[in-house]
Short mmCIF file of C-alpha atoms in Angstrom, two decimals:
data_model
loop_
_atom_site.label_atom_id
_atom_site.label_comp_id
_atom_site.label_asym_id
_atom_site.label_seq_id
_atom_site.Cartn_x
_atom_site.Cartn_y
_atom_site.Cartn_z
CA MET O 1 -39.65 20.39 28.80
CA ILE O 2 -37.67 17.22 29.39
CA GLN O 3 -40.12 14.40 29.86
CA VAL O 4 -38.04 12.13 32.08
CA LEU O 5 -37.18 15.45 34.64
CA ALA O 6 -41.19 15.89 34.50
CA THR O 7 -41.83 12.28 35.37
CA ALA O 8 -39.07 12.26 38.12
CA LEU O 9 -40.44 15.15 39.65
CA THR O 10 -43.87 13.97 39.70
CA VAL O 11 -42.85 11.23 41.44
CA VAL O 12 -40.71 12.59 44.18
CA ALA O 13 -43.68 15.08 44.76
CA LEU O 14 -46.16 12.45 45.01
CA VAL O 15 -43.80 10.67 47.27
CA ALA O 16 -43.32 13.75 49.59
CA ALA O 17 -47.12 14.51 49.68
CA LEU O 18 -47.81 10.79 50.66
CA TRP O 19 -44.86 11.15 53.64
CA SER O 20 -46.45 14.56 54.68
CA LEU O 21 -49.98 12.70 54.72
CA VAL O 22 -48.33 9.79 57.00
CA LEU O 23 -46.81 12.32 59.04
CA VAL O 24 -50.12 14.06 59.61
CA ILE O 25 -51.97 10.61 60.15
CA THR O 26 -49.68 9.57 62.62
CA ASP O 27 -49.68 12.89 64.49
CA ARG O 28 -45.82 13.74 63.79
CA PRO O 29 -45.35 17.59 63.90
CA ILE O 30 -42.66 18.65 61.76
CA THR O 31 -39.91 19.53 64.10
CA LEU O 32 -36.79 19.07 62.04
CA ALA O 33 -35.38 17.20 64.90
CA THR O 34 -36.85 13.71 64.23
CA LYS O 35 -35.61 11.31 61.39
CA PRO O 36 -38.80 11.13 59.44
CA THR O 37 -39.26 14.61 59.45
CA LEU O 38 -35.76 15.47 58.41
CA GLY O 39 -36.11 12.68 55.95
CA LEU O 40 -39.16 14.69 54.45
CA ALA O 41 -37.23 18.09 54.38
CA ALA O 42 -34.58 16.32 52.50
CA VAL O 43 -36.85 15.03 49.86
CA VAL O 44 -38.62 18.34 49.62
CA VAL O 45 -35.02 19.95 49.24
CA LEU O 46 -34.18 17.68 46.42
CA LEU O 47 -37.67 18.05 44.87
CA GLU O 48 -37.03 21.99 44.77
CA VAL O 49 -33.69 21.62 43.20
CA GLY O 50 -35.52 19.47 40.37
CA LEU O 51 -37.92 22.02 39.86
CA LEU O 52 -35.33 24.85 39.73
CA VAL O 53 -33.40 23.00 36.92
CA GLN O 54 -36.56 22.25 35.18
CA ALA O 55 -37.22 25.92 35.08
CA VAL O 56 -33.85 26.73 33.62
CA VAL O 57 -33.92 23.93 31.02
CA ALA O 58 -37.68 24.91 30.16
CA THR O 59 -36.92 28.11 29.74
CA VAL O 60 -33.74 27.86 27.37
CA ASN O 61 -35.70 25.00 25.42
CA VAL O 62 -38.92 27.37 24.90
CA LEU O 63 -36.60 30.10 23.60
CA GLY O 64 -35.36 27.61 20.93
CA VAL O 65 -38.35 26.17 19.45
CA ASP O 66 -41.02 27.49 17.19
CA ARG O 67 -43.53 28.40 19.71
CA GLY O 68 -46.62 28.13 17.16
CA GLU O 69 -49.73 28.65 19.04
CA MET O 70 -48.27 28.28 22.23
CA ASN O 71 -49.57 30.34 25.39
CA LEU O 72 -46.13 31.81 26.83
CA ALA O 73 -47.55 33.94 29.51
CA THR O 74 -49.40 31.02 30.97
CA PHE O 75 -46.42 28.85 30.35
CA PHE O 76 -43.76 30.79 32.31
CA GLY O 77 -46.59 31.72 35.03
CA TYR O 78 -46.82 27.85 35.84
CA LEU O 79 -43.00 27.55 35.55
CA VAL O 80 -42.67 30.14 38.44
CA ALA O 81 -45.56 29.14 40.31
CA VAL O 82 -44.19 25.70 40.69
CA VAL O 83 -40.58 26.83 41.85
CA ALA O 84 -42.47 29.21 44.32
CA VAL O 85 -45.09 26.84 46.11
CA LEU O 86 -42.55 24.87 47.72
CA PRO O 87 -40.68 27.53 49.56
CA VAL O 88 -43.72 29.35 50.63
CA GLY O 89 -45.52 26.32 51.53
CA ALA O 90 -42.33 25.30 53.79
CA PHE O 91 -42.66 28.34 55.69
CA TRP O 92 -46.34 28.11 56.29
CA ALA O 93 -46.14 24.67 57.30
CA LEU O 94 -43.36 25.24 59.54
CA GLY O 95 -45.42 28.11 61.21
CA ASP O 96 -47.66 25.56 63.04
CA ARG O 97 -46.11 23.15 65.26
CA SER O 98 -49.01 20.70 65.24
CA ARG O 99 -49.79 17.90 63.00
CA TRP O 100 -51.20 20.21 60.50
CA GLY O 101 -47.92 21.99 59.27
CA ALA O 102 -47.49 18.81 57.54
CA GLY O 103 -50.75 19.00 56.08
CA VAL O 104 -49.58 22.38 54.62
CA LEU O 105 -46.66 20.31 52.87
CA ALA O 106 -48.91 18.03 51.59
CA VAL O 107 -51.19 20.42 49.96
CA ALA O 108 -48.14 22.41 48.50
CA CYS O 109 -46.71 19.02 47.44
CA LEU O 110 -49.57 17.76 45.46
CA SER O 111 -49.79 21.16 43.52
CA VAL O 112 -46.43 20.31 42.05
CA PRO O 113 -47.71 17.38 39.87
CA VAL O 114 -50.98 19.35 38.81
CA MET O 115 -48.83 22.18 37.49
CA ILE O 116 -46.31 20.13 35.85
CA LEU O 117 -49.31 18.47 33.81
CA ARG O 118 -50.63 21.57 32.97
CA LEU O 119 -47.00 22.65 31.77
CA ASP O 120 -46.56 19.55 29.75
CA GLN O 121 -50.04 20.37 28.06
CA ILE O 122 -48.99 23.68 27.07
CA TRP O 123 -45.46 22.52 26.05
CA ALA O 124 -47.48 19.89 23.73
CA THR O 125 -49.10 22.81 21.58
CA HIS O 126 -45.64 24.17 20.55
CA GLY O 127 -45.11 24.12 16.79
CA MET S 1 -63.34 41.84 73.76
CA ALA S 2 -60.16 42.66 71.25
CA GLU S 3 -58.25 39.99 73.01
CA ARG S 4 -61.08 37.33 72.44
CA ARG S 5 -61.48 38.27 68.72
CA ASP S 6 -57.63 38.07 68.30
CA GLU S 7 -57.65 34.91 70.05
CA LEU S 8 -60.24 33.58 67.52
CA LYS S 9 -58.21 34.80 64.57
CA GLU S 10 -55.19 32.71 66.01
CA THR S 11 -57.69 29.89 66.35
CA THR S 12 -58.87 30.44 63.03
CA ARG S 13 -55.58 30.00 61.38
CA SER S 14 -54.23 27.11 63.18
CA GLY S 15 -54.58 23.42 63.00
CA PRO S 16 -56.83 22.29 60.09
CA GLY S 17 -57.48 25.99 59.36
CA ARG S 18 -53.91 26.27 58.21
CA MET S 19 -54.22 23.61 55.76
CA LEU S 20 -57.72 25.10 54.43
CA ILE S 21 -55.62 28.46 53.88
CA ALA S 22 -52.94 26.79 52.01
CA VAL S 23 -55.50 25.25 49.79
CA TYR S 24 -57.33 28.91 49.41
CA GLY S 25 -53.90 30.47 48.94
CA ILE S 26 -53.17 28.34 46.33
CA PHE S 27 -56.47 28.80 44.21
CA ALA S 28 -56.08 32.70 44.93
CA VAL S 29 -52.89 32.56 42.93
CA ALA S 30 -54.17 30.34 40.35
CA ALA S 31 -57.55 32.15 39.72
CA THR S 32 -55.95 35.60 39.86
CA ALA S 33 -52.84 34.68 37.34
CA ARG S 34 -55.19 32.97 35.14
CA SER S 35 -57.86 35.44 34.87
CA ALA S 36 -54.85 38.26 34.42
CA VAL S 37 -53.85 36.28 31.41
CA GLN S 38 -57.75 35.53 30.20
CA ILE S 39 -58.29 39.00 30.31
CA GLY S 40 -55.21 40.37 28.99
CA THR S 41 -54.96 38.44 25.89
CA ARG S 42 -58.20 37.32 24.67
CA PHE S 43 -61.16 39.05 26.49
CA ASP S 44 -63.33 39.39 23.65
CA GLN S 45 -63.65 35.73 22.84
CA ALA S 46 -65.68 35.08 26.05
CA PRO S 47 -66.32 37.94 28.11
CA LEU S 48 -68.85 36.73 30.48
CA ALA S 49 -66.93 33.77 31.34
CA TYR S 50 -63.48 36.12 32.08
CA VAL S 51 -65.50 38.61 34.25
CA LEU S 52 -66.76 35.67 36.38
CA SER S 53 -62.97 34.39 36.37
CA ALA S 54 -62.06 37.61 37.75
CA PHE S 55 -64.79 37.80 40.30
CA ALA S 56 -63.74 34.11 41.61
CA ALA S 57 -60.05 35.34 41.84
CA VAL S 58 -61.02 38.07 43.91
CA VAL S 59 -63.37 36.09 46.19
CA TYR S 60 -60.24 33.92 46.55
CA VAL S 61 -57.96 36.39 47.42
CA VAL S 62 -60.26 37.74 50.10
CA ALA S 63 -61.03 34.46 51.51
CA THR S 64 -57.73 33.58 52.04
CA ALA S 65 -57.00 36.97 53.48
CA ALA S 66 -59.84 36.93 56.14
CA LEU S 67 -59.09 33.06 57.06
CA ALA S 68 -55.59 34.04 57.55
CA GLY S 69 -56.64 36.76 59.98
CA VAL S 70 -55.90 39.70 57.88
CA VAL S 71 -59.28 41.04 58.04
CA SER S 72 -62.23 40.15 60.11
CA ARG S 73 -64.09 36.53 60.58
CA ARG S 74 -67.23 38.21 59.31
CA VAL S 75 -65.41 38.80 55.89
CA ALA S 76 -64.40 35.36 56.03
CA TYR S 77 -68.13 34.05 56.30
CA LEU S 78 -69.14 36.48 53.70
CA ALA S 79 -66.38 35.02 51.05
CA CYS S 80 -66.77 31.70 51.67
CA GLY S 81 -70.70 32.29 51.39
CA VAL S 82 -70.45 34.05 48.12
CA GLU S 83 -67.84 31.46 46.97
CA LEU S 84 -70.44 28.64 47.65
CA ALA S 85 -73.06 30.87 45.95
CA GLY S 86 -71.07 31.46 43.07
CA VAL S 87 -70.02 27.90 42.43
CA LEU S 88 -73.46 26.74 42.74
CA VAL S 89 -75.09 29.50 40.50
CA VAL S 90 -72.17 29.44 38.01
CA GLY S 91 -71.76 25.84 37.85
CA ALA S 92 -75.86 25.55 37.10
CA ALA S 93 -75.61 28.32 34.52
CA SER S 94 -72.69 26.69 32.89
CA LEU S 95 -74.98 23.55 32.02
CA VAL S 96 -78.21 25.63 31.18
CA PHE S 97 -76.56 28.25 29.04
CA ALA S 98 -73.74 26.54 27.96
CA ASP S 99 -73.62 28.96 24.87
CA ALA S 100 -72.65 31.49 27.04
CA PHE S 101 -69.52 30.03 28.27
CA PRO S 102 -67.48 29.52 25.64
CA ASP S 103 -64.49 28.96 27.68
CA ALA S 104 -64.70 27.81 31.28
CA THR S 105 -64.32 29.40 34.56
CA VAL S 106 -63.13 28.19 37.89
CA TRP S 107 -67.02 27.64 38.85
CA SER S 108 -68.11 26.02 35.33
CA ASP S 109 -69.54 22.62 35.89
CA PHE S 110 -69.24 23.21 39.90
CA GLY S 111 -65.55 23.31 39.56
CA GLY S 112 -65.22 19.75 37.71
CA GLY S 113 -62.07 21.05 35.91
CA TYR S 114 -60.31 21.53 39.10
CA GLY S 115 -61.44 18.25 40.46
CA PHE S 116 -64.29 19.60 42.75
CA VAL S 117 -62.18 21.39 44.86
CA PRO S 118 -64.16 24.88 44.22
CA LEU S 119 -67.55 22.99 45.26
CA VAL S 120 -65.81 21.56 48.65
CA LEU S 121 -63.62 24.31 49.77
CA PRO S 122 -66.39 26.91 51.04
CA VAL S 123 -68.13 24.14 52.50
CA LEU S 124 -65.26 23.23 54.58
CA GLY S 125 -64.54 26.92 55.19
CA LEU S 126 -68.04 27.58 56.58
CA LEU S 127 -67.94 24.61 58.74
CA TRP S 128 -64.23 25.60 60.07
CA LEU S 129 -65.36 28.90 61.07
CA ARG S 130 -68.65 27.43 62.78
CA HIS S 131 -66.62 25.36 64.37
CA THR S 132 -63.76 27.88 65.47
CA GLY S 133 -66.63 30.21 66.45
CA ARG S 134 -68.07 27.59 68.72
CA ARG S 135 -65.48 27.01 70.94
CA PRO S 136 -65.35 28.80 74.30
CA PRO S 137 -62.53 31.19 75.23
CA SER S 138 -59.39 29.24 76.74
#
């Protein structure tokens, strides 16, 4: 794990979640035709790229340290899940052209900091 | 009749329902993965808790599928109902018989380990099913 990257990803995920919630409240469906929704899409893509980098770096790091009591299966589970949640969430979000599509995206984005937190906790148990 | 049923399914997975399904989906995946790791690596440490975790995982998967229209709305009602009963019973049991739960389940302490989302989710699910069921066909 790289602490700076994990913190940055948490912040970006929270920004994306907040942005999605604003779209829900102001009733702007995600059409990818207006500036607010395009901007949100850009942030989500940036976030996903960062999560992919984290997955690669964390895998390399975890194989290079003394794992001690660390639960590897759970660690890799979260690492894969946190990368998968945004594409799946975005797909499910775009299937509903009402304000609630953005709500789906908000849920997906909010799950990212939670999983990063769990990754951090598991990483902390390495030897 | 079949048309009305398909329409109802469509209504159930649209709007706020879609957001609800997203949360259910995350819990289904999380609970399934967690329970697989628990049972696969250290089942003898807390058998009761891990069996309940697995049961909760199945309920979340069924509820997600039913709300999304893969199976009938009746199954969705049943899954949400079982889920609410489960979180209440297991939540109470985990406090009263703490010794029987050396490790936590999703439903321990009424879902407190998960921000009480497991307690709120079935209530929202049941309310949403009732709300969509009431709407006259358009």
